[in-house]
Amino acid sequence: DQQVKQNSPSLSVQEGRISILNCDYTNSMFDYFLWYKKYPAEGPTFLISISSIKDKNEDGRFTVFLNKSAKHLSLHIVPSQPGDSAVYFCAAQRAGTASKLTFGTGTRLQVTL
Amino acid sequence: NAGVTQTPKFQVLKTGQSMTLQCAQDMNHEYMSWYRQDPGMGLRLIHYSVGAGITDQGEVPNGYNVSRSTTEDFPLRLLSAAPSQTSVYFCASSYRGGRGTQYFGPGTRLTVL
């Protein structure tokens, strides 16, 4: 039972263009969502998050959008840079469970020159 | 700060052997967790701890034991290794009020033959 889904295993985008990574969830008890970035042979690093009381959160080139009614969130990267090439994981959390994250399967982003 | 450290980086075991994966953090985080990452599966929670002396099971706890005698350390023990436990293991820590922003170690790649 995959409660957090990332249906696109990979995405290729040209440098300077927008990258859009999608994530869907099924558990309506999730109230906090995070994106992590992972390079090969390293641990995931936190990128950006959003609370369920918001529908958008922006941090520099990274923006996360949340559509609660559709149980869908997306990460926008504008403009995309070659250093953004990595695997991106969507994660979700229920209230009061800060030590427990439910992760999606990841999307490998490749930014080409 | 070293952050979250994990040892060893790589390990090869034979079926039936036991071993302990070490995890330490120097950020005084209350929460610590163990995840495993498998191809096409994302990261799945094995065990977690909300403080010294307190541990609980995650999504995939079978075959693993944990204990937390200090705030800094959270070792993961494989009791009798099986090929199904071949994976990359990540330890993570977070503040009690950190709303899921977990900090990950670099991982241990384990192969069970």
CSV table of N, CA, C and O in Angstrom, one decimal, chain B:
chain,number,residue,atom,x,y,z
B,1,ASN,N,30.2,20.7,13.6
B,1,ASN,CA,29.4,19.6,13.8
B,1,ASN,C,29.5,18.5,12.7
B,1,ASN,O,29.6,18.9,11.5
B,2,ALA,N,29.7,17.3,13.1
B,2,ALA,CA,29.8,16.2,12.1
B,2,ALA,C,28.4,15.9,11.5
B,2,ALA,O,28.3,15.2,10.5
B,3,GLY,N,27.3,16.2,12.3
B,3,GLY,CA,26.0,15.9,11.8
B,3,GLY,C,25.7,14.5,12.2
B,3,GLY,O,25.9,14.0,13.3
B,4,VAL,N,25.1,13.7,11.2
B,4,VAL,CA,24.8,12.3,11.4
B,4,VAL,C,25.9,11.4,10.7
B,4,VAL,O,26.1,11.6,9.5
B,5,THR,N,26.5,10.6,11.5
B,5,THR,CA,27.5,9.7,11.0
B,5,THR,C,27.1,8.3,11.0
B,5,THR,O,26.4,7.9,12.0
B,6,GLN,N,27.5,7.5,10.0
B,6,GLN,CA,27.2,6.1,10.0
B,6,GLN,C,28.4,5.3,9.7
B,6,GLN,O,29.2,5.6,8.8
B,7,THR,N,28.5,4.1,10.3
B,7,THR,CA,29.6,3.2,10.0
B,7,THR,C,29.1,1.8,10.1
B,7,THR,O,28.1,1.5,10.9
B,8,PRO,N,29.6,0.9,9.2
B,8,PRO,CA,30.5,1.1,8.1
B,8,PRO,C,29.8,1.7,6.9
B,8,PRO,O,28.6,1.9,6.9
B,9,LYS,N,30.6,2.1,5.9
B,9,LYS,CA,30.0,2.6,4.6
B,9,LYS,C,29.5,1.4,3.8
B,9,LYS,O,28.5,1.5,3.1
B,10,PHE,N,30.3,0.3,3.8
B,10,PHE,CA,30.0,-0.9,3.1
B,10,PHE,C,30.1,-2.1,3.9
B,10,PHE,O,31.0,-2.1,4.8
B,11,GLN,N,29.3,-3.1,3.7
B,11,GLN,CA,29.5,-4.4,4.4
B,11,GLN,C,28.9,-5.5,3.6
B,11,GLN,O,27.9,-5.4,3.0
B,12,VAL,N,29.6,-6.6,3.6
B,12,VAL,CA,29.1,-7.8,3.0
B,12,VAL,C,29.0,-8.9,4.1
B,12,VAL,O,30.0,-9.1,4.8
B,13,LEU,N,27.9,-9.5,4.2
B,13,LEU,CA,27.6,-10.6,5.1
B,13,LEU,C,27.2,-11.8,4.4
B,13,LEU,O,26.7,-11.8,3.3
B,14,LYS,N,27.4,-12.9,5.1
B,14,LYS,CA,26.8,-14.2,4.7
B,14,LYS,C,25.5,-14.4,5.4
B,14,LYS,O,25.3,-13.9,6.5
B,15,THR,N,24.6,-15.1,4.7
B,15,THR,CA,23.3,-15.4,5.3
B,15,THR,C,23.5,-16.1,6.7
B,15,THR,O,24.3,-17.0,6.9
B,16,GLY,N,22.7,-15.5,7.7
B,16,GLY,CA,22.8,-16.1,9.0
B,16,GLY,C,23.7,-15.3,10.0
B,16,GLY,O,23.6,-15.4,11.2
B,17,GLN,N,24.6,-14.5,9.4
B,17,GLN,CA,25.5,-13.7,10.2
B,17,GLN,C,24.7,-12.5,10.9
B,17,GLN,O,23.7,-12.1,10.4
B,18,SER,N,25.3,-12.1,12.0
B,18,SER,CA,24.7,-10.9,12.6
B,18,SER,C,25.7,-9.7,12.6
B,18,SER,O,26.9,-10.0,12.4
B,19,MET,N,25.1,-8.5,12.6
B,19,MET,CA,26.0,-7.4,12.7
B,19,MET,C,25.2,-6.2,13.2
B,19,MET,O,24.0,-6.2,13.3
B,20,THR,N,26.0,-5.1,13.6
B,20,THR,CA,25.4,-3.9,14.0
B,20,THR,C,25.8,-2.7,13.2
B,20,THR,O,27.0,-2.5,12.9
B,21,LEU,N,24.8,-2.0,12.7
B,21,LEU,CA,25.1,-0.7,11.9
B,21,LEU,C,25.1,0.4,12.9
B,21,LEU,O,24.1,0.5,13.7
B,22,GLN,N,26.1,1.2,12.9
B,22,GLN,CA,26.3,2.3,13.9
B,22,GLN,C,25.7,3.6,13.3
B,22,GLN,O,25.9,3.9,12.2
B,23,CYS,N,25.1,4.4,14.2
B,23,CYS,CA,24.6,5.7,13.8
B,23,CYS,C,24.8,6.6,15.0
B,23,CYS,O,24.5,6.2,16.2
B,24,ALA,N,25.4,7.8,14.8
B,24,ALA,CA,25.6,8.8,15.8
B,24,ALA,C,25.3,10.2,15.3
B,24,ALA,O,25.5,10.4,14.1
B,25,GLN,N,24.8,11.0,16.2
B,25,GLN,CA,24.5,12.4,15.8
B,25,GLN,C,25.0,13.3,16.9
B,25,GLN,O,24.9,13.0,18.1
B,26,ASP,N,25.5,14.5,16.5
B,26,ASP,CA,26.1,15.4,17.5
B,26,ASP,C,25.3,16.7,17.6
B,26,ASP,O,25.8,17.8,17.9
B,27,MET,N,24.0,16.6,17.2
B,27,MET,CA,23.1,17.8,17.2
B,27,MET,C,22.2,17.9,18.3
B,27,MET,O,21.3,18.7,18.4
B,28,ASN,N,22.3,16.9,19.2
B,28,ASN,CA,21.4,16.8,20.4
B,28,ASN,C,19.9,16.7,20.0
B,28,ASN,O,19.0,17.2,20.7
B,29,HIS,N,19.7,16.0,18.9
B,29,HIS,CA,18.3,15.7,18.4
B,29,HIS,C,17.7,14.6,19.3
B,29,HIS,O,18.3,13.6,19.6
B,30,GLU,N,16.4,14.9,19.6
B,30,GLU,CA,15.7,13.9,20.3
B,30,GLU,C,15.3,12.7,19.5
B,30,GLU,O,15.3,11.5,19.9
B,31,TYR,N,14.9,12.9,18.2
B,31,TYR,CA,14.3,11.9,17.4
B,31,TYR,C,15.4,11.3,16.5
B,31,TYR,O,16.2,12.0,15.9
B,32,MET,N,15.4,10.0,16.4
B,32,MET,CA,16.3,9.3,15.5
B,32,MET,C,15.5,8.1,14.8
B,32,MET,O,14.6,7.5,15.4
B,33,SER,N,15.9,7.8,13.5
B,33,SER,CA,15.2,6.8,12.8
B,33,SER,C,16.1,6.1,11.9
B,33,SER,O,17.2,6.6,11.5
B,34,TRP,N,15.7,4.9,11.5
B,34,TRP,CA,16.4,4.1,10.5
B,34,TRP,C,15.5,3.8,9.3
B,34,TRP,O,14.3,3.4,9.5
B,35,TYR,N,16.0,4.0,8.1
B,35,TYR,CA,15.3,3.7,6.9
B,35,TYR,C,16.1,2.8,6.0
B,35,TYR,O,17.4,2.8,6.1
B,36,ARG,N,15.5,2.0,5.2
B,36,ARG,CA,16.2,1.3,4.2
B,36,ARG,C,15.7,1.8,2.8
B,36,ARG,O,14.5,2.1,2.6
B,37,GLN,N,16.6,1.8,1.8
B,37,GLN,CA,16.2,2.2,0.5
B,37,GLN,C,16.5,1.1,-0.5
B,37,GLN,O,17.6,0.6,-0.6
B,38,ASP,N,15.4,0.7,-1.2
B,38,ASP,CA,15.5,-0.4,-2.2
B,38,ASP,C,15.1,0.2,-3.5
B,38,ASP,O,14.2,1.1,-3.5
B,39,PRO,N,15.6,-0.4,-4.6
B,39,PRO,CA,15.2,0.1,-5.9
B,39,PRO,C,13.7,0.1,-6.1
B,39,PRO,O,13.1,-0.9,-5.9
B,40,GLY,N,13.1,1.2,-6.6
B,40,GLY,CA,11.7,1.2,-6.9
B,40,GLY,C,10.8,1.3,-5.6
B,40,GLY,O,9.6,1.3,-5.7
B,41,MET,N,11.4,1.4,-4.4
B,41,MET,CA,10.6,1.4,-3.2
B,41,MET,C,10.7,2.6,-2.4
B,41,MET,O,10.1,2.8,-1.4
B,42,GLY,N,11.6,3.5,-2.8
B,42,GLY,CA,11.8,4.7,-1.9
B,42,GLY,C,12.5,4.3,-0.6
B,42,GLY,O,13.1,3.3,-0.5
B,43,LEU,N,12.3,5.2,0.4
B,43,LEU,CA,12.8,4.9,1.7
B,43,LEU,C,11.7,4.4,2.6
B,43,LEU,O,10.6,5.0,2.7
B,44,ARG,N,12.0,3.3,3.3
B,44,ARG,CA,11.0,2.8,4.2
B,44,ARG,C,11.5,2.7,5.7
B,44,ARG,O,12.6,2.4,5.9
B,45,LEU,N,10.6,3.1,6.6
B,45,LEU,CA,11.0,3.3,8.0
B,45,LEU,C,11.1,1.9,8.7
B,45,LEU,O,10.2,1.1,8.6
B,46,ILE,N,12.2,1.6,9.3
B,46,ILE,CA,12.5,0.3,10.0
B,46,ILE,C,12.1,0.5,11.5
B,46,ILE,O,11.2,-0.2,12.0
B,47,HIS,N,12.8,1.3,12.2
B,47,HIS,CA,12.5,1.6,13.6
B,47,HIS,C,12.8,3.1,13.8
B,47,HIS,O,13.5,3.7,13.1
B,48,TYR,N,12.2,3.6,14.9
B,48,TYR,CA,12.5,5.0,15.3
B,48,TYR,C,12.5,5.1,16.8
B,48,TYR,O,12.1,4.2,17.5
B,49,SER,N,13.0,6.3,17.2
B,49,SER,CA,13.2,6.5,18.7
B,49,SER,C,12.8,8.0,18.9
B,49,SER,O,13.3,8.9,18.2
B,50,VAL,N,12.0,8.3,19.9
B,50,VAL,CA,11.7,9.7,20.2
B,50,VAL,C,12.5,10.2,21.4
B,50,VAL,O,12.3,11.3,21.9
B,51,GLY,N,13.4,9.4,21.9
B,51,GLY,CA,14.3,9.8,23.0
B,51,GLY,C,15.0,8.6,23.6
B,51,GLY,O,14.7,7.4,23.3
B,52,ALA,N,16.0,8.8,24.4
B,52,ALA,CA,16.8,7.8,25.0
B,52,ALA,C,15.9,6.8,25.8
B,52,ALA,O,15.0,7.3,26.6
B,53,GLY,N,16.0,5.5,25.5
B,53,GLY,CA,15.2,4.5,26.2
B,53,GLY,C,13.9,4.3,25.6
B,53,GLY,O,13.1,3.4,26.1
B,54,ILE,N,13.5,5.0,24.5
B,54,ILE,CA,12.2,4.8,23.9
B,54,ILE,C,12.4,4.5,22.4
B,54,ILE,O,13.0,5.3,21.6
B,55,THR,N,11.9,3.3,22.0
B,55,THR,CA,12.0,3.0,20.6
B,55,THR,C,10.6,2.4,20.2
B,55,THR,O,9.8,1.9,21.0
B,56,ASP,N,10.4,2.4,18.8
B,56,ASP,CA,9.2,1.8,18.3
B,56,ASP,C,9.4,1.3,16.9
B,56,ASP,O,10.4,1.7,16.3
B,57,GLN,N,8.5,0.5,16.4
B,57,GLN,CA,8.6,-0.1,15.1
B,57,GLN,C,8.1,0.8,14.0
B,57,GLN,O,7.1,1.5,14.2
B,58,GLY,N,8.7,0.7,12.9
B,58,GLY,CA,8.2,1.4,11.7
B,58,GLY,C,7.5,0.5,10.8
B,58,GLY,O,6.8,-0.5,11.2
B,59,GLU,N,7.6,0.7,9.5
B,59,GLU,CA,6.9,0.0,8.5
B,59,GLU,C,7.4,-1.4,8.3
B,59,GLU,O,6.7,-2.4,8.0
B,60,VAL,N,8.8,-1.6,8.3
B,60,VAL,CA,9.4,-2.9,8.0
B,60,VAL,C,10.4,-3.3,9.1
B,60,VAL,O,11.6,-3.4,8.9
B,61,PRO,N,9.9,-3.6,10.3
B,61,PRO,CA,10.8,-3.9,11.4
B,61,PRO,C,11.4,-5.3,11.6
B,61,PRO,O,12.3,-5.5,12.3
B,62,ASN,N,10.8,-6.3,10.8
B,62,ASN,CA,11.1,-7.7,11.0
B,62,ASN,C,12.6,-7.9,10.7
B,62,ASN,O,13.1,-7.6,9.6
B,63,GLY,N,13.3,-8.6,11.6
B,63,GLY,CA,14.7,-9.0,11.3
B,63,GLY,C,15.7,-8.0,11.9
B,63,GLY,O,16.9,-8.2,11.8
B,64,TYR,N,15.2,-6.9,12.5
B,64,TYR,CA,16.0,-5.8,13.0
B,64,TYR,C,15.7,-5.5,14.5
B,64,TYR,O,14.5,-5.6,14.8
B,65,ASN,N,16.7,-5.2,15.2
B,65,ASN,CA,16.5,-4.7,16.6
B,65,ASN,C,17.2,-3.4,16.8
B,65,ASN,O,18.2,-3.1,16.1
B,66,VAL,N,16.7,-2.5,17.7
B,66,VAL,CA,17.3,-1.3,18.0
B,66,VAL,C,17.2,-1.1,19.5
B,66,VAL,O,16.4,-1.7,20.2
B,67,SER,N,18.1,-0.2,20.0
B,67,SER,CA,18.1,0.3,21.3
B,67,SER,C,18.6,1.7,21.3
B,67,SER,O,19.3,2.1,20.4
B,68,ARG,N,18.3,2.5,22.3
B,68,ARG,CA,18.7,3.9,22.4
B,68,ARG,C,19.1,4.2,23.9
B,68,ARG,O,18.2,4.6,24.6
B,69,SER,N,20.3,4.0,24.2
B,69,SER,CA,20.8,4.2,25.6
B,69,SER,C,21.2,5.6,25.8
B,69,SER,O,21.3,6.1,26.9
B,70,THR,N,21.6,6.3,24.7
B,70,THR,CA,22.0,7.7,24.8
B,70,THR,C,21.3,8.5,23.8
B,70,THR,O,20.8,8.0,22.8
B,71,THR,N,21.3,9.8,23.9
B,71,THR,CA,20.7,10.7,22.9
B,71,THR,C,21.5,10.6,21.6
B,71,THR,O,20.9,10.7,20.5
B,72,GLU,N,22.8,10.4,21.7
B,72,GLU,CA,23.7,10.5,20.5
B,72,GLU,C,23.6,9.3,19.6
B,72,GLU,O,23.8,9.4,18.4
B,73,ASP,N,23.4,8.1,20.2
B,73,ASP,CA,23.6,6.8,19.4
B,73,ASP,C,22.4,6.1,19.2
B,73,ASP,O,21.5,5.9,20.1
B,74,PHE,N,22.2,5.4,18.0
B,74,PHE,CA,21.0,4.7,17.7
B,74,PHE,C,21.5,3.5,16.8
B,74,PHE,O,21.3,3.5,15.6
B,75,PRO,N,22.0,2.4,17.4
B,75,PRO,CA,22.5,1.3,16.5
B,75,PRO,C,21.4,0.4,16.0
B,75,PRO,O,20.3,0.3,16.7
B,76,LEU,N,21.6,-0.1,14.9
B,76,LEU,CA,20.6,-1.1,14.2
B,76,LEU,C,21.2,-2.4,14.2
B,76,LEU,O,22.3,-2.6,13.6
B,77,ARG,N,20.6,-3.4,14.7
B,77,ARG,CA,21.2,-4.8,14.8
B,77,ARG,C,20.4,-5.7,13.8
B,77,ARG,O,19.2,-5.8,13.9
B,78,LEU,N,21.2,-6.4,13.0
B,78,LEU,CA,20.6,-7.5,12.2
B,78,LEU,C,20.9,-8.8,12.9
B,78,LEU,O,22.0,-9.1,13.2
B,79,LEU,N,19.8,-9.5,13.3
B,79,LEU,CA,20.0,-10.6,14.1
B,79,LEU,C,20.5,-11.9,13.4
B,79,LEU,O,21.4,-12.6,13.9
B,80,SER,N,20.0,-12.1,12.2
B,80,SER,CA,20.4,-13.2,11.4
B,80,SER,C,20.2,-12.8,9.9
B,80,SER,O,19.0,-12.9,9.4
B,81,ALA,N,21.2,-12.3,9.3
B,81,ALA,CA,21.1,-11.6,8.0
B,81,ALA,C,20.5,-12.6,6.9
B,81,ALA,O,20.8,-13.8,6.9
B,82,ALA,N,19.6,-12.0,6.1
B,82,ALA,CA,19.0,-12.7,5.0
B,82,ALA,C,19.2,-11.9,3.7
B,82,ALA,O,19.4,-10.7,3.8
B,83,PRO,N,19.3,-12.6,2.6
B,83,PRO,CA,19.5,-11.8,1.3
B,83,PRO,C,18.5,-10.7,1.1
B,83,PRO,O,18.8,-9.7,0.5
B,84,SER,N,17.3,-10.8,1.6
B,84,SER,CA,16.2,-9.8,1.5
B,84,SER,C,16.6,-8.5,2.2
B,84,SER,O,16.0,-7.5,2.0
B,85,GLN,N,17.6,-8.6,3.1
B,85,GLN,CA,18.1,-7.4,3.8
B,85,GLN,C,19.2,-6.7,3.1
B,85,GLN,O,19.7,-5.7,3.6
B,86,THR,N,19.5,-7.1,1.9
B,86,THR,CA,20.5,-6.4,1.0
B,86,THR,C,19.8,-5.1,0.7
B,86,THR,O,18.7,-5.0,0.1
B,87,SER,N,20.5,-4.0,1.0
B,87,SER,CA,19.8,-2.7,0.9
B,87,SER,C,20.8,-1.6,1.2
B,87,SER,O,22.0,-1.9,1.6
B,88,VAL,N,20.4,-0.3,1.1
B,88,VAL,CA,21.2,0.8,1.6
B,88,VAL,C,20.4,1.3,2.8
B,88,VAL,O,19.2,1.6,2.7
B,89,TYR,N,21.1,1.4,3.9
B,89,TYR,CA,20.5,1.8,5.2
B,89,TYR,C,20.9,3.3,5.5
B,89,TYR,O,22.0,3.6,5.5
B,90,PHE,N,19.8,4.1,5.9
B,90,PHE,CA,20.1,5.4,6.3
B,90,PHE,C,19.6,5.7,7.7
B,90,PHE,O,18.4,5.3,8.0
B,91,CYS,N,20.4,6.4,8.4
B,91,CYS,CA,20.0,6.8,9.7
B,91,CYS,C,19.6,8.3,9.6
B,91,CYS,O,20.2,9.0,8.8
B,92,ALA,N,18.7,8.8,10.4
B,92,ALA,CA,18.3,10.2,10.4
B,92,ALA,C,17.9,10.7,11.8
B,92,ALA,O,17.6,9.9,12.6
B,93,SER,N,18.1,12.0,12.0
B,93,SER,CA,17.7,12.5,13.3
B,93,SER,C,17.0,13.9,13.0
B,93,SER,O,17.1,14.5,12.0
B,94,SER,N,16.2,14.3,14.0
B,94,SER,CA,15.5,15.5,14.0
B,94,SER,C,15.2,16.1,15.3
B,94,SER,O,15.2,15.3,16.3
B,95,TYR,N,14.9,17.4,15.4
B,95,TYR,CA,14.5,18.0,16.6
B,95,TYR,C,13.1,17.5,16.9
B,95,TYR,O,12.3,17.1,16.0
B,96,ARG,N,12.7,17.5,18.2
B,96,ARG,CA,11.4,17.1,18.6
B,96,ARG,C,10.3,18.0,17.9
B,96,ARG,O,9.3,17.5,17.5
B,97,GLY,N,10.6,19.3,17.8
B,97,GLY,CA,9.6,20.1,17.1
B,97,GLY,C,10.0,20.4,15.7
B,97,GLY,O,9.5,21.4,15.1
B,98,GLY,N,10.7,19.6,15.1
B,98,GLY,CA,11.3,19.9,13.7
B,98,GLY,C,10.3,19.6,12.6
B,98,GLY,O,10.7,19.8,11.5
B,99,ARG,N,9.1,19.1,12.9
B,99,ARG,CA,8.1,18.9,11.9
B,99,ARG,C,8.7,18.1,10.7
B,99,ARG,O,8.4,18.5,9.5
B,100,GLY,N,9.4,17.1,11.0
B,100,GLY,CA,9.8,16.2,9.9
B,100,GLY,C,11.0,16.5,9.1
B,100,GLY,O,11.4,15.8,8.3
B,101,THR,N,11.6,17.6,9.4
B,101,THR,CA,12.9,18.0,8.7
B,101,THR,C,14.0,17.1,9.3
B,101,THR,O,14.7,17.6,10.2
B,102,GLN,N,14.1,16.0,8.8
B,102,GLN,CA,15.2,15.0,9.3
B,102,GLN,C,16.5,15.2,8.5
B,102,GLN,O,16.5,15.5,7.4
B,103,TYR,N,17.5,15.0,9.3
B,103,TYR,CA,18.9,15.1,8.8
B,103,TYR,C,19.4,13.7,8.6
B,103,TYR,O,19.4,12.9,9.6
B,104,PHE,N,19.9,13.3,7.4
B,104,PHE,CA,20.3,12.0,7.1
B,104,PHE,C,21.8,11.8,7.1
B,104,PHE,O,22.5,12.7,6.8
B,105,GLY,N,22.2,10.6,7.5
B,105,GLY,CA,23.6,10.2,7.4
B,105,GLY,C,23.9,9.8,6.0
B,105,GLY,O,23.0,9.7,5.1
B,106,PRO,N,25.2,9.4,5.7
B,106,PRO,CA,25.6,9.1,4.3
B,106,PRO,C,25.2,7.7,3.8
B,106,PRO,O,25.2,7.4,2.7
B,107,GLY,N,24.7,6.9,4.8
B,107,GLY,CA,24.2,5.6,4.4
B,107,GLY,C,25.2,4.4,4.6
B,107,GLY,O,26.5,4.7,4.6
B,108,THR,N,24.7,3.2,4.7
B,108,THR,CA,25.5,2.0,4.8
B,108,THR,C,25.0,1.1,3.7
B,108,THR,O,23.8,0.7,3.7
B,109,ARG,N,25.9,0.7,2.8
B,109,ARG,CA,25.4,-0.3,1.7
B,109,ARG,C,25.7,-1.7,2.2
B,109,ARG,O,26.9,-2.0,2.4
B,110,LEU,N,24.7,-2.5,2.4
B,110,LEU,CA,24.8,-3.8,2.9
B,110,LEU,C,24.4,-4.8,1.9
B,110,LEU,O,23.4,-4.7,1.2
B,111,THR,N,25.3,-5.8,1.7
B,111,THR,CA,25.0,-7.0,0.8
B,111,THR,C,25.0,-8.2,1.6
B,111,THR,O,26.0,-8.5,2.3
B,112,VAL,N,24.0,-9.0,1.5
B,112,VAL,CA,23.9,-10.3,2.2
B,112,VAL,C,23.9,-11.4,1.1
B,112,VAL,O,23.0,-11.5,0.3
B,113,LEU,N,24.9,-12.3,1.2
B,113,LEU,CA,25.1,-13.3,0.2
B,113,LEU,C,24.4,-14.6,0.6
B,113,LEU,O,24.3,-14.8,1.9
